[in-house]
PDB file of C-alpha atoms in Angstrom:
ATOM      1  CA  MET J 112     -68.025  88.260 -57.447  1.00  0.00           C
ATOM      2  CA  GLN J 113     -68.951  89.239 -54.059  1.00  0.00           C
ATOM      3  CA  TRP J 114     -68.399  93.017 -52.643  1.00  0.00           C
ATOM      4  CA  GLN J 115     -68.649  93.196 -49.097  1.00  0.00           C
ATOM      5  CA  ARG J 116     -68.767  96.668 -47.678  1.00  0.00           C
ATOM      6  CA  ASP J 117     -68.812  96.054 -43.884  1.00  0.00           C
ATOM      7  CA  GLU J 118     -67.773  98.493 -41.400  1.00  0.00           C
ATOM      8  CA  GLN J 119     -64.174  97.590 -41.423  1.00  0.00           C
ATOM      9  CA  ARG J 120     -63.791  98.283 -44.970  1.00  0.00           C
ATOM     10  CA  THR J 121     -65.973 101.181 -44.783  1.00  0.00           C
ATOM     11  CA  GLU J 122     -63.521 102.614 -42.814  1.00  0.00           C
ATOM     12  CA  ILE J 123     -60.598 101.737 -45.104  1.00  0.00           C
ATOM     13  CA  LEU J 124     -62.882 103.091 -48.327  1.00  0.00           C
ATOM     14  CA  ASP J 125     -63.960 106.393 -46.877  1.00  0.00           C
ATOM     15  CA  HIS J 126     -60.778 107.335 -45.097  1.00  0.00           C
ATOM     16  CA  GLU J 127     -59.756 110.729 -46.198  1.00  0.00           C
ATOM     17  CA  ALA J 128     -56.310 109.442 -46.557  1.00  0.00           C
ATOM     18  CA  ARG J 129     -54.467 110.225 -49.945  1.00  0.00           C
ATOM     19  CA  ILE J 130     -52.016 106.914 -49.653  1.00  0.00           C
ATOM     20  CA  LYS J 131     -53.202 104.148 -47.903  1.00  0.00           C
ATOM     21  CA  ILE J 132     -51.638 100.749 -46.819  1.00  0.00           C
ATOM     22  CA  ILE J 133     -53.429  97.933 -45.861  1.00  0.00           C
ATOM     23  CA  CYS J 134     -50.970  94.918 -44.175  1.00  0.00           C
ATOM     24  CA  ALA J 135     -52.892  92.123 -43.990  1.00  0.00           C
ATOM     25  CA  GLY J 136     -52.643  88.204 -43.815  1.00  0.00           C
ATOM     26  CA  ARG J 137     -53.250  85.954 -46.464  1.00  0.00           C
ATOM     27  CA  ARG J 138     -56.512  85.157 -47.673  1.00  0.00           C
ATOM     28  CA  PHE J 139     -57.746  88.247 -45.795  1.00  0.00           C
ATOM     29  CA  GLY J 140     -59.506  89.507 -48.874  1.00  0.00           C
ATOM     30  CA  LYS J 141     -57.225  92.357 -49.924  1.00  0.00           C
ATOM     31  CA  THR J 142     -57.593  92.304 -53.563  1.00  0.00           C
ATOM     32  CA  MET J 143     -61.002  92.295 -53.363  1.00  0.00           C
ATOM     33  CA  LEU J 144     -60.936  95.273 -51.052  1.00  0.00           C
ATOM     34  CA  ALA J 145     -58.267  96.997 -53.539  1.00  0.00           C
ATOM     35  CA  LEU J 146     -60.568  96.389 -56.346  1.00  0.00           C
ATOM     36  CA  MET J 147     -63.821  97.853 -54.550  1.00  0.00           C
ATOM     37  CA  TRP J 148     -61.521 100.877 -53.427  1.00  0.00           C
ATOM     38  CA  LEU J 149     -60.151 101.373 -56.972  1.00  0.00           C
ATOM     39  CA  LEU J 150     -63.462 101.351 -58.826  1.00  0.00           C
ATOM     40  CA  ASP J 151     -64.710 103.444 -55.971  1.00  0.00           C
ATOM     41  CA  GLY J 152     -66.453 106.918 -57.026  1.00  0.00           C
ATOM     42  CA  GLU J 153     -67.335 108.503 -60.319  1.00  0.00           C
ATOM     43  CA  ILE J 154     -64.661 107.575 -62.845  1.00  0.00           C
ATOM     44  CA  HIS J 155     -64.265 110.601 -64.970  1.00  0.00           C
ATOM     45  CA  PRO J 156     -63.228 110.713 -68.922  1.00  0.00           C
ATOM     46  CA  GLY J 157     -60.219 109.791 -69.684  1.00  0.00           C
ATOM     47  CA  GLU J 158     -58.840 108.556 -66.169  1.00  0.00           C
ATOM     48  CA  ARG J 159     -56.283 106.073 -65.897  1.00  0.00           C
ATOM     49  CA  ARG J 160     -56.707 102.981 -63.044  1.00  0.00           C
ATOM     50  CA  TRP J 161     -54.112 100.654 -62.398  1.00  0.00           C
ATOM     51  CA  MET J 162     -53.412  97.775 -60.409  1.00  0.00           C
ATOM     52  CA  VAL J 163     -50.020  96.921 -60.273  1.00  0.00           C
ATOM     53  CA  CYS J 164     -48.686  93.268 -59.196  1.00  0.00           C
ATOM     54  CA  PRO J 165     -45.586  91.741 -58.666  1.00  0.00           C
ATOM     55  CA  THR J 166     -45.602  89.893 -62.773  1.00  0.00           C
ATOM     56  CA  TYR J 167     -47.375  90.276 -65.389  1.00  0.00           C
ATOM     57  CA  ARG J 168     -48.318  86.706 -65.256  1.00  0.00           C
ATOM     58  CA  GLN J 169     -49.603  86.699 -61.406  1.00  0.00           C
ATOM     59  CA  GLY J 170     -52.087  89.745 -62.703  1.00  0.00           C
ATOM     60  CA  ARG J 171     -53.203  88.142 -65.505  1.00  0.00           C
ATOM     61  CA  MET J 172     -53.652  84.799 -63.401  1.00  0.00           C
ATOM     62  CA  ILE J 173     -55.634  86.684 -60.461  1.00  0.00           C
ATOM     63  CA  LEU J 174     -57.139  89.291 -61.755  1.00  0.00           C
ATOM     64  CA  LEU J 175     -58.619  88.833 -65.471  1.00  0.00           C
ATOM     65  CA  PRO J 176     -61.059  86.491 -64.153  1.00  0.00           C
ATOM     66  CA  LEU J 177     -62.095  89.310 -61.703  1.00  0.00           C
ATOM     67  CA  PHE J 178     -62.043  91.716 -64.752  1.00  0.00           C
ATOM     68  CA  ARG J 179     -64.151  89.604 -66.514  1.00  0.00           C
ATOM     69  CA  ASP J 180     -66.972  89.880 -63.942  1.00  0.00           C
ATOM     70  CA  ILE J 181     -66.506  94.056 -63.671  1.00  0.00           C
ATOM     71  CA  ALA J 182     -66.761  94.462 -67.405  1.00  0.00           C
ATOM     72  CA  ARG J 183     -69.988  92.268 -67.518  1.00  0.00           C
ATOM     73  CA  ASN J 184     -71.498  94.663 -64.593  1.00  0.00           C
ATOM     74  CA  ILE J 185     -70.498  97.933 -66.184  1.00  0.00           C
ATOM     75  CA  ASP J 186     -72.773  98.832 -68.902  1.00  0.00           C
ATOM     76  CA  LYS J 187     -70.904 100.049 -72.242  1.00  0.00           C
ATOM     77  CA  ALA J 188     -67.551  98.593 -70.816  1.00  0.00           C
ATOM     78  CA  LYS J 189     -65.059  96.658 -73.043  1.00  0.00           C
ATOM     79  CA  LEU J 190     -62.551  94.330 -71.930  1.00  0.00           C
ATOM     80  CA  ARG J 191     -59.446  93.808 -74.132  1.00  0.00           C
ATOM     81  CA  GLU J 192     -57.908  90.556 -72.465  1.00  0.00           C
ATOM     82  CA  THR J 193     -54.720  90.829 -74.590  1.00  0.00           C
ATOM     83  CA  GLU J 194     -54.014  94.334 -73.191  1.00  0.00           C
ATOM     84  CA  LEU J 195     -55.940  93.586 -69.516  1.00  0.00           C
ATOM     85  CA  THR J 196     -57.486  96.640 -69.508  1.00  0.00           C
ATOM     86  CA  ILE J 197     -61.503  97.815 -69.298  1.00  0.00           C
ATOM     87  CA  TYR J 198     -62.294 100.315 -71.909  1.00  0.00           C
ATOM     88  CA  LEU J 199     -65.380 102.501 -70.977  1.00  0.00           C
ATOM     89  CA  ASP J 200     -67.587 104.241 -72.784  1.00  0.00           C
ATOM     90  CA  ASN J 201     -65.960 107.550 -71.545  1.00  0.00           C
ATOM     91  CA  SER J 202     -62.694 106.751 -72.428  1.00  0.00           C
ATOM     92  CA  ALA J 203     -61.660 106.300 -69.315  1.00  0.00           C
ATOM     93  CA  GLU J 204     -59.423 102.733 -68.787  1.00  0.00           C
ATOM     94  CA  ILE J 205     -58.956 100.207 -65.888  1.00  0.00           C
ATOM     95  CA  SER J 206     -55.414  98.515 -66.201  1.00  0.00           C
ATOM     96  CA  ILE J 207     -53.604  95.364 -64.949  1.00  0.00           C
ATOM     97  CA  LYS J 208     -50.024  95.930 -64.742  1.00  0.00           C
ATOM     98  CA  GLY J 209     -46.610  94.094 -64.109  1.00  0.00           C
ATOM     99  CA  ALA J 210     -43.945  95.585 -61.857  1.00  0.00           C
ATOM    100  CA  ASP J 211     -41.948  93.108 -63.893  1.00  0.00           C
ATOM    101  CA  ASN J 212     -41.868  94.934 -67.004  1.00  0.00           C
ATOM    102  CA  GLU J 213     -40.748  98.463 -65.271  1.00  0.00           C
ATOM    103  CA  ASP J 214     -40.512 100.237 -68.385  1.00  0.00           C
ATOM    104  CA  SER J 215     -43.446  99.478 -70.134  1.00  0.00           C
ATOM    105  CA  LEU J 216     -45.174 101.802 -66.553  1.00  0.00           C
ATOM    106  CA  ARG J 217     -43.219 104.987 -67.417  1.00  0.00           C
ATOM    107  CA  GLY J 218     -44.855 108.115 -69.348  1.00  0.00           C
ATOM    108  CA  ALA J 219     -48.740 107.712 -68.630  1.00  0.00           C
ATOM    109  CA  GLY J 220     -50.582 110.280 -65.984  1.00  0.00           C
ATOM    110  CA  LEU J 221     -52.449 108.141 -63.763  1.00  0.00           C
ATOM    111  CA  SER J 222     -55.810 109.054 -61.699  1.00  0.00           C
ATOM    112  CA  ARG J 223     -55.807 106.128 -58.760  1.00  0.00           C
ATOM    113  CA  VAL J 224     -53.233 103.104 -58.305  1.00  0.00           C
ATOM    114  CA  VAL J 225     -52.838  99.989 -56.659  1.00  0.00           C
ATOM    115  CA  MET J 226     -49.431  98.456 -55.416  1.00  0.00           C
ATOM    116  CA  ASP J 227     -50.380  94.834 -54.905  1.00  0.00           C
ATOM    117  CA  GLU J 228     -48.061  92.822 -52.786  1.00  0.00           C
ATOM    118  CA  TYR J 229     -45.896  95.612 -52.569  1.00  0.00           C
ATOM    119  CA  ALA J 230     -42.862  93.908 -50.330  1.00  0.00           C
ATOM    120  CA  TYR J 231     -42.455  91.313 -53.809  1.00  0.00           C
ATOM    121  CA  MET J 232     -41.636  94.543 -55.893  1.00  0.00           C
ATOM    122  CA  LYS J 233     -38.161  96.531 -56.512  1.00  0.00           C
ATOM    123  CA  PRO J 234     -38.939  99.600 -54.589  1.00  0.00           C
ATOM    124  CA  HIS J 235     -37.633 102.005 -57.231  1.00  0.00           C
ATOM    125  CA  VAL J 236     -40.996 100.952 -59.264  1.00  0.00           C
ATOM    126  CA  TRP J 237     -43.041 103.267 -56.890  1.00  0.00           C
ATOM    127  CA  GLU J 238     -40.078 105.482 -56.037  1.00  0.00           C
ATOM    128  CA  GLU J 239     -39.025 106.314 -59.357  1.00  0.00           C
ATOM    129  CA  ILE J 240     -41.726 105.403 -61.866  1.00  0.00           C
ATOM    130  CA  ILE J 241     -45.530 105.419 -60.444  1.00  0.00           C
ATOM    131  CA  TYR J 242     -45.321 108.044 -57.594  1.00  0.00           C
ATOM    132  CA  PRO J 243     -44.144 110.656 -60.330  1.00  0.00           C
ATOM    133  CA  MET J 244     -46.982 109.699 -62.235  1.00  0.00           C
ATOM    134  CA  LEU J 245     -49.523 110.681 -59.646  1.00  0.00           C
ATOM    135  CA  ALA J 246     -47.878 113.958 -58.348  1.00  0.00           C
ATOM    136  CA  THR J 247     -49.418 116.213 -60.971  1.00  0.00           C
ATOM    137  CA  THR J 248     -52.574 115.855 -59.985  1.00  0.00           C
ATOM    138  CA  GLN J 249     -51.966 114.389 -56.309  1.00  0.00           C
ATOM    139  CA  ALA J 250     -53.845 111.156 -56.982  1.00  0.00           C
ATOM    140  CA  PRO J 251     -54.370 108.399 -54.563  1.00  0.00           C
ATOM    141  CA  ALA J 252     -52.673 105.314 -54.108  1.00  0.00           C
ATOM    142  CA  MET J 253     -53.313 102.081 -52.111  1.00  0.00           C
ATOM    143  CA  PHE J 254     -50.441  99.504 -50.903  1.00  0.00           C
ATOM    144  CA  ILE J 255     -51.940  95.885 -50.180  1.00  0.00           C
ATOM    145  CA  GLY J 256     -49.466  93.206 -49.132  1.00  0.00           C
ATOM    146  CA  THR J 257     -48.388  90.586 -46.665  1.00  0.00           C
ATOM    147  CA  PRO J 258     -45.251  91.206 -44.906  1.00  0.00           C
ATOM    148  CA  ASP J 259     -41.675  89.983 -45.770  1.00  0.00           C
ATOM    149  CA  GLY J 260     -39.520  90.952 -43.225  1.00  0.00           C
ATOM    150  CA  TYR J 261     -38.328  94.354 -42.640  1.00  0.00           C
ATOM    151  CA  GLY J 262     -37.832  95.857 -46.036  1.00  0.00           C
ATOM    152  CA  HIS J 263     -39.426  98.672 -48.020  1.00  0.00           C
ATOM    153  CA  PHE J 264     -43.270  97.370 -47.594  1.00  0.00           C
ATOM    154  CA  TYR J 265     -42.126  97.770 -43.774  1.00  0.00           C
ATOM    155  CA  ASP J 266     -41.449 101.379 -44.576  1.00  0.00           C
ATOM    156  CA  ILE J 267     -43.921 102.118 -46.446  1.00  0.00           C
ATOM    157  CA  TRP J 268     -46.217 101.027 -43.814  1.00  0.00           C
ATOM    158  CA  GLN J 269     -44.516 103.305 -40.994  1.00  0.00           C
ATOM    159  CA  LYS J 270     -45.336 106.165 -43.312  1.00  0.00           C
ATOM    160  CA  GLY J 271     -48.679 105.576 -42.563  1.00  0.00           C
ATOM    161  CA  HIS J 272     -48.274 106.253 -38.963  1.00  0.00           C
ATOM    162  CA  SER J 273     -46.583 109.542 -39.334  1.00  0.00           C
ATOM    163  CA  GLU J 274     -46.946 111.030 -42.258  1.00  0.00           C
ATOM    164  CA  PRO J 275     -49.733 113.324 -43.481  1.00  0.00           C
ATOM    165  CA  GLY J 276     -51.747 112.107 -45.833  1.00  0.00           C
ATOM    166  CA  TRP J 277     -50.938 108.447 -45.125  1.00  0.00           C
ATOM    167  CA  LYS J 278     -52.943 105.785 -43.094  1.00  0.00           C
ATOM    168  CA  SER J 279     -52.007 102.367 -42.164  1.00  0.00           C
ATOM    169  CA  TRP J 280     -54.047  99.391 -41.149  1.00  0.00           C
ATOM    170  CA  GLN J 281     -53.064  95.812 -39.988  1.00  0.00           C
ATOM    171  CA  PHE J 282     -55.275  93.033 -40.139  1.00  0.00           C
ATOM    172  CA  LYS J 283     -54.799  88.928 -39.447  1.00  0.00           C
ATOM    173  CA  THR J 284     -56.255  86.458 -41.781  1.00  0.00           C
ATOM    174  CA  ILE J 285     -59.023  85.904 -39.386  1.00  0.00           C
ATOM    175  CA  ASP J 286     -60.023  89.161 -39.432  1.00  0.00           C
ATOM    176  CA  GLY J 287     -61.399  89.341 -43.036  1.00  0.00           C
ATOM    177  CA  GLY J 288     -63.901  86.762 -42.663  1.00  0.00           C
ATOM    178  CA  PHE J 289     -63.042  84.312 -45.361  1.00  0.00           C
ATOM    179  CA  VAL J 290     -60.752  81.619 -43.805  1.00  0.00           C
ATOM    180  CA  PRO J 291     -62.632  79.752 -40.504  1.00  0.00           C
ATOM    181  CA  GLN J 292     -61.002  79.706 -37.322  1.00  0.00           C
ATOM    182  CA  GLU J 293     -60.589  75.608 -37.324  1.00  0.00           C
ATOM    183  CA  GLU J 294     -58.226  76.158 -40.559  1.00  0.00           C
ATOM    184  CA  ILE J 295     -56.256  78.749 -38.731  1.00  0.00           C
ATOM    185  CA  GLU J 296     -55.557  76.313 -35.958  1.00  0.00           C
ATOM    186  CA  GLN J 297     -54.529  73.875 -38.143  1.00  0.00           C
ATOM    187  CA  ALA J 298     -51.604  76.409 -39.881  1.00  0.00           C
ATOM    188  CA  ARG J 299     -50.459  77.046 -36.463  1.00  0.00           C
ATOM    189  CA  SER J 300     -49.952  73.552 -35.436  1.00  0.00           C
ATOM    190  CA  THR J 301     -48.199  72.591 -38.575  1.00  0.00           C
ATOM    191  CA  MET J 302     -46.016  75.879 -39.487  1.00  0.00           C
ATOM    192  CA  ASP J 303     -43.039  77.117 -38.265  1.00  0.00           C
ATOM    193  CA  ALA J 304     -44.211  79.644 -35.202  1.00  0.00           C
ATOM    194  CA  ARG J 305     -42.468  82.780 -36.905  1.00  0.00           C
ATOM    195  CA  LEU J 306     -43.781  82.267 -40.734  1.00  0.00           C
ATOM    196  CA  PHE J 307     -47.455  81.522 -39.125  1.00  0.00           C
ATOM    197  CA  ARG J 308     -47.089  84.853 -37.760  1.00  0.00           C
ATOM    198  CA  GLN J 309     -46.111  86.811 -41.253  1.00  0.00           C
ATOM    199  CA  GLU J 310     -48.597  84.648 -43.325  1.00  0.00           C
ATOM    200  CA  PHE J 311     -51.464  84.818 -41.021  1.00  0.00           C
ATOM    201  CA  GLU J 312     -51.094  87.702 -38.502  1.00  0.00           C
ATOM    202  CA  ALA J 313     -49.686  90.079 -40.613  1.00  0.00           C
ATOM    203  CA  THR J 314     -46.716  90.754 -38.440  1.00  0.00           C
ATOM    204  CA  PHE J 315     -43.021  91.665 -39.526  1.00  0.00           C
ATOM    205  CA  GLU J 316     -40.506  89.481 -38.849  1.00  0.00           C
ATOM    206  CA  THR J 317     -36.932  89.670 -38.947  1.00  0.00           C
ATOM    207  CA  SER J 318     -35.218  87.889 -41.858  1.00  0.00           C
ATOM    208  CA  GLY J 319     -32.608  87.227 -38.849  1.00  0.00           C
ATOM    209  CA  SER J 320     -34.738  84.470 -37.483  1.00  0.00           C
ATOM    210  CA  ARG J 321     -33.671  82.153 -40.050  1.00  0.00           C
ATOM    211  CA  ALA J 322     -30.375  81.752 -38.976  1.00  0.00           C
ATOM    212  CA  ALA J 323     -30.754  83.117 -35.243  1.00  0.00           C
ATOM    213  CA  TYR J 324     -34.245  81.702 -34.251  1.00  0.00           C
ATOM    214  CA  ASN J 325     -34.493  83.808 -30.907  1.00  0.00           C
ATOM    215  CA  PHE J 326     -33.504  86.810 -32.653  1.00  0.00           C
ATOM    216  CA  GLU J 327     -36.176  89.493 -31.668  1.00  0.00           C
ATOM    217  CA  ARG J 328     -35.599  93.007 -33.005  1.00  0.00           C
ATOM    218  CA  ASP J 329     -37.395  94.778 -30.629  1.00  0.00           C
ATOM    219  CA  ILE J 330     -35.430  93.090 -27.949  1.00  0.00           C
ATOM    220  CA  HIS J 331     -32.057  92.765 -29.025  1.00  0.00           C
ATOM    221  CA  VAL J 332     -31.789  95.718 -31.842  1.00  0.00           C
ATOM    222  CA  LYS J 333     -30.520  99.139 -29.796  1.00  0.00           C
ATOM    223  CA  THR J 334     -29.575 102.419 -30.379  1.00  0.00           C
ATOM    224  CA  ARG J 335     -25.842 103.150 -29.442  1.00  0.00           C
ATOM    225  CA  ASP J 336     -25.974 106.138 -26.728  1.00  0.00           C
ATOM    226  CA  ASP J 337     -23.217 108.458 -27.924  1.00  0.00           C
ATOM    227  CA  SER J 338     -23.644 110.428 -25.055  1.00  0.00           C
TER     228      SER J 338
END
């Protein structure tokens, strides 16, 4: 596993905001960055740190190979693959969870959590289940994802520009350093322009464009003047 802590990622990892939101294009390296943050700092006895994915299957497929690598590099750590959990010798736990089995998430206190691809989760998983589990200790959270229209991920991302203790970042795929420019240009030449902007430039595109291609939210949505 290649851990890159360049200036860009260091700014995110070290920022003092309690809630961090990363909106980035495909293959930017969001998952690796989130794992760096999840494992950052001293892990105290009894802590629970979770990586919550849209589905349990997705978490197992994408993250389990990385968890195997992590467990091999932490002294006395034990990975129980059936539980998707790394157990440390101080009784701390680092787990992969699926938002599709939301009732299984209830009850436990959390020390740190990543909401991975939050645009594809039901918003109440955060609002009604995860956030209350952080409230007693005021534990930190990180949201990562690629946009999917102006939904609840957009609402959370907007909070990072206005709410105290929240901070949002936005990155194109090319900013991550993992996808070469020629591959980006190949995608640009073959994809619908709006889909390309959403997937590779991490812009929030209106779903209305599927029916009305020329619809632009910033241009055509007006605030009514009742004065």
